[in-house]
């Protein structure tokens, strides 16, 4: 069955939360201590999609993973920078789902006019570091002992990617709803899905 990458909807929230909740409960990858309620998770999807992509990778009724971007900081001068996140269902780790989602996400962000992507990774996390560095993220520093969870202090590593060269006089990023029906946007979503489907056909 072919996988598809598309924009998330609020109706995806329960399946996405099924992926995210164990990460919160069982690991320090997320610094949330308790999984958010379902309605709060729906609100996160809704608020993100006002401006930025929240993508899901689906095969039939199954959600294989998801990725999204949020504003890096609220002040206006930061508006061309985003923080990115990807989560993959445990049954689909190391199968190319994360790479597919990020391929589409970064193309969508480039179309919108964003310039920098920031990734914060709780250390150690060899798989996440490898994924980000495979996309060209550069390690820019570590916040030491910045989060306390599961009876332990944790470091956070920071990585940065140039999505596109920063113009001297940038226009504000284009809102998602002005682009999500364009051929360029469709091509961006299909680019990641094609990578994954090609890999699945070879495995």
PDB file of C-alpha atoms in Angstrom:
ATOM      1  CA  UNK A   1       0.000   0.000   0.000  1.00  0.00           C
ATOM      2  CA  UNK A   2       1.435   3.364  -1.037  1.00  0.00           C
ATOM      3  CA  UNK A   3       2.092   5.997   1.592  1.00  0.00           C
ATOM      4  CA  UNK A   4       0.838   9.543   1.228  1.00  0.00           C
ATOM      5  CA  UNK A   5       2.004  12.768   2.849  1.00  0.00           C
ATOM      6  CA  UNK A   6      -0.687  15.367   3.457  1.00  0.00           C
ATOM      7  CA  UNK A   7      -1.636  18.179   5.787  1.00  0.00           C
ATOM      8  CA  UNK A   8      -2.920  17.013   9.151  1.00  0.00           C
ATOM      9  CA  UNK A   9      -6.508  17.605  10.177  1.00  0.00           C
ATOM     10  CA  UNK A  10      -8.017  17.850  13.619  1.00  0.00           C
ATOM     11  CA  UNK A  11      -9.573  14.424  13.070  1.00  0.00           C
ATOM     12  CA  UNK A  12      -6.028  12.973  13.025  1.00  0.00           C
ATOM     13  CA  UNK A  13      -5.414  14.119  16.588  1.00  0.00           C
ATOM     14  CA  UNK A  14      -6.204  10.848  18.384  1.00  0.00           C
ATOM     15  CA  UNK A  15      -3.882   8.776  16.168  1.00  0.00           C
ATOM     16  CA  UNK A  16      -1.117  11.350  16.375  1.00  0.00           C
ATOM     17  CA  UNK A  17      -1.456  11.444  20.137  1.00  0.00           C
ATOM     18  CA  UNK A  18      -1.092   7.654  20.209  1.00  0.00           C
ATOM     19  CA  UNK A  19       2.367   8.169  18.695  1.00  0.00           C
ATOM     20  CA  UNK A  20       3.303  11.094  20.917  1.00  0.00           C
ATOM     21  CA  UNK A  21       1.968  10.012  24.329  1.00  0.00           C
ATOM     22  CA  UNK A  22       4.428   7.104  24.871  1.00  0.00           C
ATOM     23  CA  UNK A  23       7.309   9.434  24.013  1.00  0.00           C
ATOM     24  CA  UNK A  24       6.165  11.750  26.806  1.00  0.00           C
ATOM     25  CA  UNK A  25       5.496   9.003  29.342  1.00  0.00           C
ATOM     26  CA  UNK A  26       8.486   6.765  28.683  1.00  0.00           C
ATOM     27  CA  UNK A  27      11.344   8.968  27.467  1.00  0.00           C
ATOM     28  CA  UNK A  28      12.996  12.358  27.886  1.00  0.00           C
ATOM     29  CA  UNK A  29      12.794  13.096  24.146  1.00  0.00           C
ATOM     30  CA  UNK A  30       9.920  15.457  24.919  1.00  0.00           C
ATOM     31  CA  UNK A  31      10.195  17.667  27.982  1.00  0.00           C
ATOM     32  CA  UNK A  32       6.464  17.472  28.575  1.00  0.00           C
ATOM     33  CA  UNK A  33       5.873  15.423  31.716  1.00  0.00           C
ATOM     34  CA  UNK A  34       2.300  14.293  30.992  1.00  0.00           C
ATOM     35  CA  UNK A  35       0.707  13.729  27.569  1.00  0.00           C
ATOM     36  CA  UNK A  36      -1.634  16.561  26.608  1.00  0.00           C
ATOM     37  CA  UNK A  37      -5.395  15.941  26.624  1.00  0.00           C
ATOM     38  CA  UNK A  38      -6.901  15.133  23.236  1.00  0.00           C
ATOM     39  CA  UNK A  39      -8.621  18.513  22.908  1.00  0.00           C
ATOM     40  CA  UNK A  40      -5.358  20.322  23.652  1.00  0.00           C
ATOM     41  CA  UNK A  41      -3.649  18.271  20.955  1.00  0.00           C
ATOM     42  CA  UNK A  42      -6.397  19.199  18.501  1.00  0.00           C
ATOM     43  CA  UNK A  43      -5.818  22.849  19.395  1.00  0.00           C
ATOM     44  CA  UNK A  44      -2.100  22.470  18.660  1.00  0.00           C
ATOM     45  CA  UNK A  45      -2.837  21.138  15.191  1.00  0.00           C
ATOM     46  CA  UNK A  46      -5.384  23.889  14.541  1.00  0.00           C
ATOM     47  CA  UNK A  47      -3.125  26.713  15.704  1.00  0.00           C
ATOM     48  CA  UNK A  48      -0.091  25.416  13.801  1.00  0.00           C
ATOM     49  CA  UNK A  49      -1.997  25.166  10.528  1.00  0.00           C
ATOM     50  CA  UNK A  50      -2.913  28.852  10.660  1.00  0.00           C
ATOM     51  CA  UNK A  51       0.634  29.603   9.552  1.00  0.00           C
ATOM     52  CA  UNK A  52       2.821  26.549   9.088  1.00  0.00           C
ATOM     53  CA  UNK A  53       2.704  22.944   7.892  1.00  0.00           C
ATOM     54  CA  UNK A  54       1.763  20.025  10.108  1.00  0.00           C
ATOM     55  CA  UNK A  55       2.209  16.969   7.902  1.00  0.00           C
ATOM     56  CA  UNK A  56       1.213  13.340   8.396  1.00  0.00           C
ATOM     57  CA  UNK A  57       2.461  10.281   6.576  1.00  0.00           C
ATOM     58  CA  UNK A  58      -0.431   7.879   6.083  1.00  0.00           C
ATOM     59  CA  UNK A  59      -0.847   4.461   4.495  1.00  0.00           C
ATOM     60  CA  UNK A  60      -4.535   3.736   4.244  1.00  0.00           C
ATOM     61  CA  UNK A  61      -6.011   4.327   7.691  1.00  0.00           C
ATOM     62  CA  UNK A  62      -2.636   4.008   9.434  1.00  0.00           C
ATOM     63  CA  UNK A  63      -0.587   7.042  10.467  1.00  0.00           C
ATOM     64  CA  UNK A  64       3.107   6.201  10.150  1.00  0.00           C
ATOM     65  CA  UNK A  65       4.424   9.477  11.538  1.00  0.00           C
ATOM     66  CA  UNK A  66       4.102  13.243  11.519  1.00  0.00           C
ATOM     67  CA  UNK A  67       6.226  16.370  11.324  1.00  0.00           C
ATOM     68  CA  UNK A  68       5.513  20.037  11.829  1.00  0.00           C
ATOM     69  CA  UNK A  69       7.025  23.486  12.169  1.00  0.00           C
ATOM     70  CA  UNK A  70       6.360  26.168  14.756  1.00  0.00           C
ATOM     71  CA  UNK A  71       7.659  29.701  15.126  1.00  0.00           C
ATOM     72  CA  UNK A  72      11.101  29.762  16.708  1.00  0.00           C
ATOM     73  CA  UNK A  73      10.291  32.794  18.854  1.00  0.00           C
ATOM     74  CA  UNK A  74       7.417  35.250  18.976  1.00  0.00           C
ATOM     75  CA  UNK A  75       9.206  38.536  18.240  1.00  0.00           C
ATOM     76  CA  UNK A  76       8.751  39.800  14.715  1.00  0.00           C
ATOM     77  CA  UNK A  77      12.409  39.707  13.678  1.00  0.00           C
ATOM     78  CA  UNK A  78      12.380  35.906  14.164  1.00  0.00           C
ATOM     79  CA  UNK A  79       9.528  35.328  11.705  1.00  0.00           C
ATOM     80  CA  UNK A  80      11.745  33.662   9.067  1.00  0.00           C
ATOM     81  CA  UNK A  81      12.985  30.995  11.503  1.00  0.00           C
ATOM     82  CA  UNK A  82      11.057  27.897  12.545  1.00  0.00           C
ATOM     83  CA  UNK A  83      11.547  25.038  14.972  1.00  0.00           C
ATOM     84  CA  UNK A  84      10.883  21.621  13.465  1.00  0.00           C
ATOM     85  CA  UNK A  85       9.842  18.307  14.978  1.00  0.00           C
ATOM     86  CA  UNK A  86       9.253  14.801  13.640  1.00  0.00           C
ATOM     87  CA  UNK A  87       7.784  11.712  15.330  1.00  0.00           C
ATOM     88  CA  UNK A  88       7.476   8.250  13.804  1.00  0.00           C
ATOM     89  CA  UNK A  89       5.334   5.355  14.998  1.00  0.00           C
ATOM     90  CA  UNK A  90       7.567   2.711  16.667  1.00  0.00           C
ATOM     91  CA  UNK A  91       6.444   0.087  14.135  1.00  0.00           C
ATOM     92  CA  UNK A  92       7.933   2.219  11.356  1.00  0.00           C
ATOM     93  CA  UNK A  93      11.251   3.356  12.807  1.00  0.00           C
ATOM     94  CA  UNK A  94      14.230   3.198  10.439  1.00  0.00           C
ATOM     95  CA  UNK A  95      12.030   2.689   7.390  1.00  0.00           C
ATOM     96  CA  UNK A  96      12.460   6.122   5.831  1.00  0.00           C
ATOM     97  CA  UNK A  97       9.317   7.739   7.259  1.00  0.00           C
ATOM     98  CA  UNK A  98      11.178  10.538   9.056  1.00  0.00           C
ATOM     99  CA  UNK A  99      13.245  11.303   5.960  1.00  0.00           C
ATOM    100  CA  UNK A 100      10.118  11.400   3.804  1.00  0.00           C
ATOM    101  CA  UNK A 101       8.279  13.742   6.161  1.00  0.00           C
ATOM    102  CA  UNK A 102      11.222  16.108   6.490  1.00  0.00           C
ATOM    103  CA  UNK A 103      11.768  16.138   2.716  1.00  0.00           C
ATOM    104  CA  UNK A 104       8.228  17.400   2.216  1.00  0.00           C
ATOM    105  CA  UNK A 105       8.254  19.694   5.247  1.00  0.00           C
ATOM    106  CA  UNK A 106      11.389  21.571   4.218  1.00  0.00           C
ATOM    107  CA  UNK A 107      10.145  22.006   0.659  1.00  0.00           C
ATOM    108  CA  UNK A 108       6.868  23.409   1.964  1.00  0.00           C
ATOM    109  CA  UNK A 109       8.706  25.805   4.273  1.00  0.00           C
ATOM    110  CA  UNK A 110      10.948  26.913   1.420  1.00  0.00           C
ATOM    111  CA  UNK A 111       7.895  27.667  -0.741  1.00  0.00           C
ATOM    112  CA  UNK A 112       6.466  29.775   2.087  1.00  0.00           C
ATOM    113  CA  UNK A 113       9.670  31.789   2.357  1.00  0.00           C
ATOM    114  CA  UNK A 114      11.178  30.582   5.621  1.00  0.00           C
ATOM    115  CA  UNK A 115      14.964  30.699   5.821  1.00  0.00           C
ATOM    116  CA  UNK A 116      16.142  28.770   8.903  1.00  0.00           C
ATOM    117  CA  UNK A 117      15.040  25.590  10.626  1.00  0.00           C
ATOM    118  CA  UNK A 118      16.065  24.913  14.225  1.00  0.00           C
ATOM    119  CA  UNK A 119      15.974  21.488  15.875  1.00  0.00           C
ATOM    120  CA  UNK A 120      16.321  20.898  19.618  1.00  0.00           C
ATOM    121  CA  UNK A 121      17.290  17.319  20.543  1.00  0.00           C
ATOM    122  CA  UNK A 122      17.448  15.853  24.030  1.00  0.00           C
ATOM    123  CA  UNK A 123      20.828  14.149  24.347  1.00  0.00           C
ATOM    124  CA  UNK A 124      21.768  11.423  23.756  1.00  0.00           C
ATOM    125  CA  UNK A 125      19.610  10.581  20.744  1.00  0.00           C
ATOM    126  CA  UNK A 126      21.786   9.030  18.071  1.00  0.00           C
ATOM    127  CA  UNK A 127      18.954   8.329  15.625  1.00  0.00           C
ATOM    128  CA  UNK A 128      17.571  11.868  15.697  1.00  0.00           C
ATOM    129  CA  UNK A 129      21.017  13.443  15.373  1.00  0.00           C
ATOM    130  CA  UNK A 130      21.762  11.204  12.374  1.00  0.00           C
ATOM    131  CA  UNK A 131      18.481  12.103  10.677  1.00  0.00           C
ATOM    132  CA  UNK A 132      18.983  15.840  11.101  1.00  0.00           C
ATOM    133  CA  UNK A 133      22.617  15.813  10.058  1.00  0.00           C
ATOM    134  CA  UNK A 134      21.705  13.765   6.971  1.00  0.00           C
ATOM    135  CA  UNK A 135      19.602  16.762   5.920  1.00  0.00           C
ATOM    136  CA  UNK A 136      22.499  19.140   6.440  1.00  0.00           C
ATOM    137  CA  UNK A 137      21.692  20.435   9.923  1.00  0.00           C
ATOM    138  CA  UNK A 138      24.778  21.829  11.644  1.00  0.00           C
ATOM    139  CA  UNK A 139      25.354  21.438  15.362  1.00  0.00           C
ATOM    140  CA  UNK A 140      25.468  24.880  16.963  1.00  0.00           C
ATOM    141  CA  UNK A 141      25.589  24.205  20.699  1.00  0.00           C
ATOM    142  CA  UNK A 142      24.373  22.458  23.824  1.00  0.00           C
ATOM    143  CA  UNK A 143      22.293  23.690  26.747  1.00  0.00           C
ATOM    144  CA  UNK A 144      23.637  21.644  29.628  1.00  0.00           C
ATOM    145  CA  UNK A 145      21.318  20.189  32.299  1.00  0.00           C
ATOM    146  CA  UNK A 146      18.455  22.359  31.066  1.00  0.00           C
ATOM    147  CA  UNK A 147      15.614  19.865  31.603  1.00  0.00           C
ATOM    148  CA  UNK A 148      14.789  17.640  34.584  1.00  0.00           C
ATOM    149  CA  UNK A 149      12.679  14.582  33.814  1.00  0.00           C
ATOM    150  CA  UNK A 150      12.539  10.939  34.898  1.00  0.00           C
ATOM    151  CA  UNK A 151      14.718  11.725  37.950  1.00  0.00           C
ATOM    152  CA  UNK A 152      17.584  13.027  35.836  1.00  0.00           C
ATOM    153  CA  UNK A 153      18.940  16.244  34.343  1.00  0.00           C
ATOM    154  CA  UNK A 154      19.175  16.304  30.545  1.00  0.00           C
ATOM    155  CA  UNK A 155      21.195  18.301  28.020  1.00  0.00           C
ATOM    156  CA  UNK A 156      19.600  19.707  24.890  1.00  0.00           C
ATOM    157  CA  UNK A 157      21.567  19.936  21.653  1.00  0.00           C
ATOM    158  CA  UNK A 158      20.700  22.539  19.032  1.00  0.00           C
ATOM    159  CA  UNK A 159      20.990  22.129  15.276  1.00  0.00           C
ATOM    160  CA  UNK A 160      20.374  24.612  12.453  1.00  0.00           C
ATOM    161  CA  UNK A 161      19.578  24.234   8.743  1.00  0.00           C
ATOM    162  CA  UNK A 162      19.491  26.845   5.992  1.00  0.00           C
ATOM    163  CA  UNK A 163      16.188  26.248   4.197  1.00  0.00           C
ATOM    164  CA  UNK A 164      17.016  28.937   1.644  1.00  0.00           C
ATOM    165  CA  UNK A 165      19.550  31.796   1.526  1.00  0.00           C
ATOM    166  CA  UNK A 166      18.441  34.747   3.627  1.00  0.00           C
ATOM    167  CA  UNK A 167      17.549  37.657   1.280  1.00  0.00           C
ATOM    168  CA  UNK A 168      18.691  41.178   2.091  1.00  0.00           C
ATOM    169  CA  UNK A 169      15.102  42.475   2.138  1.00  0.00           C
ATOM    170  CA  UNK A 170      12.836  39.511   2.901  1.00  0.00           C
ATOM    171  CA  UNK A 171       9.094  39.546   2.395  1.00  0.00           C
ATOM    172  CA  UNK A 172       7.011  38.072   5.188  1.00  0.00           C
ATOM    173  CA  UNK A 173       6.492  34.305   4.846  1.00  0.00           C
ATOM    174  CA  UNK A 174       3.379  33.414   2.873  1.00  0.00           C
ATOM    175  CA  UNK A 175       0.548  31.934   4.961  1.00  0.00           C
ATOM    176  CA  UNK A 176      -0.070  28.254   4.417  1.00  0.00           C
ATOM    177  CA  UNK A 177      -3.659  28.708   3.222  1.00  0.00           C
ATOM    178  CA  UNK A 178      -2.484  30.801   0.274  1.00  0.00           C
ATOM    179  CA  UNK A 179      -0.256  27.997  -1.021  1.00  0.00           C
ATOM    180  CA  UNK A 180      -1.732  24.673   0.031  1.00  0.00           C
ATOM    181  CA  UNK A 181      -3.716  24.231  -3.212  1.00  0.00           C
ATOM    182  CA  UNK A 182      -0.902  25.207  -5.589  1.00  0.00           C
ATOM    183  CA  UNK A 183       0.991  22.775  -7.862  1.00  0.00           C
ATOM    184  CA  UNK A 184       4.236  23.628  -6.057  1.00  0.00           C
ATOM    185  CA  UNK A 185       2.759  22.590  -2.729  1.00  0.00           C
ATOM    186  CA  UNK A 186       1.411  19.357  -4.176  1.00  0.00           C
ATOM    187  CA  UNK A 187       4.838  18.594  -5.635  1.00  0.00           C
ATOM    188  CA  UNK A 188       6.450  19.195  -2.241  1.00  0.00           C
ATOM    189  CA  UNK A 189       4.147  16.681  -0.551  1.00  0.00           C
ATOM    190  CA  UNK A 190       4.620  14.126  -3.305  1.00  0.00           C
ATOM    191  CA  UNK A 191       8.418  14.437  -3.155  1.00  0.00           C
ATOM    192  CA  UNK A 192       8.616  12.935   0.322  1.00  0.00           C
ATOM    193  CA  UNK A 193       6.002  10.282  -0.406  1.00  0.00           C
ATOM    194  CA  UNK A 194       7.872   9.213  -3.534  1.00  0.00           C
ATOM    195  CA  UNK A 195      11.061   8.681  -1.541  1.00  0.00           C
ATOM    196  CA  UNK A 196       9.259   6.482   0.937  1.00  0.00           C
ATOM    197  CA  UNK A 197       7.318   4.492  -1.631  1.00  0.00           C
ATOM    198  CA  UNK A 198      10.457   3.845  -3.652  1.00  0.00           C
ATOM    199  CA  UNK A 199      12.213   2.588  -0.539  1.00  0.00           C
ATOM    200  CA  UNK A 200       9.260   0.376   0.391  1.00  0.00           C
ATOM    201  CA  UNK A 201       9.220  -1.154  -3.094  1.00  0.00           C
ATOM    202  CA  UNK A 202      12.890  -2.108  -2.756  1.00  0.00           C
ATOM    203  CA  UNK A 203      12.675  -3.581   0.754  1.00  0.00           C
TER     204      UNK A 203
END
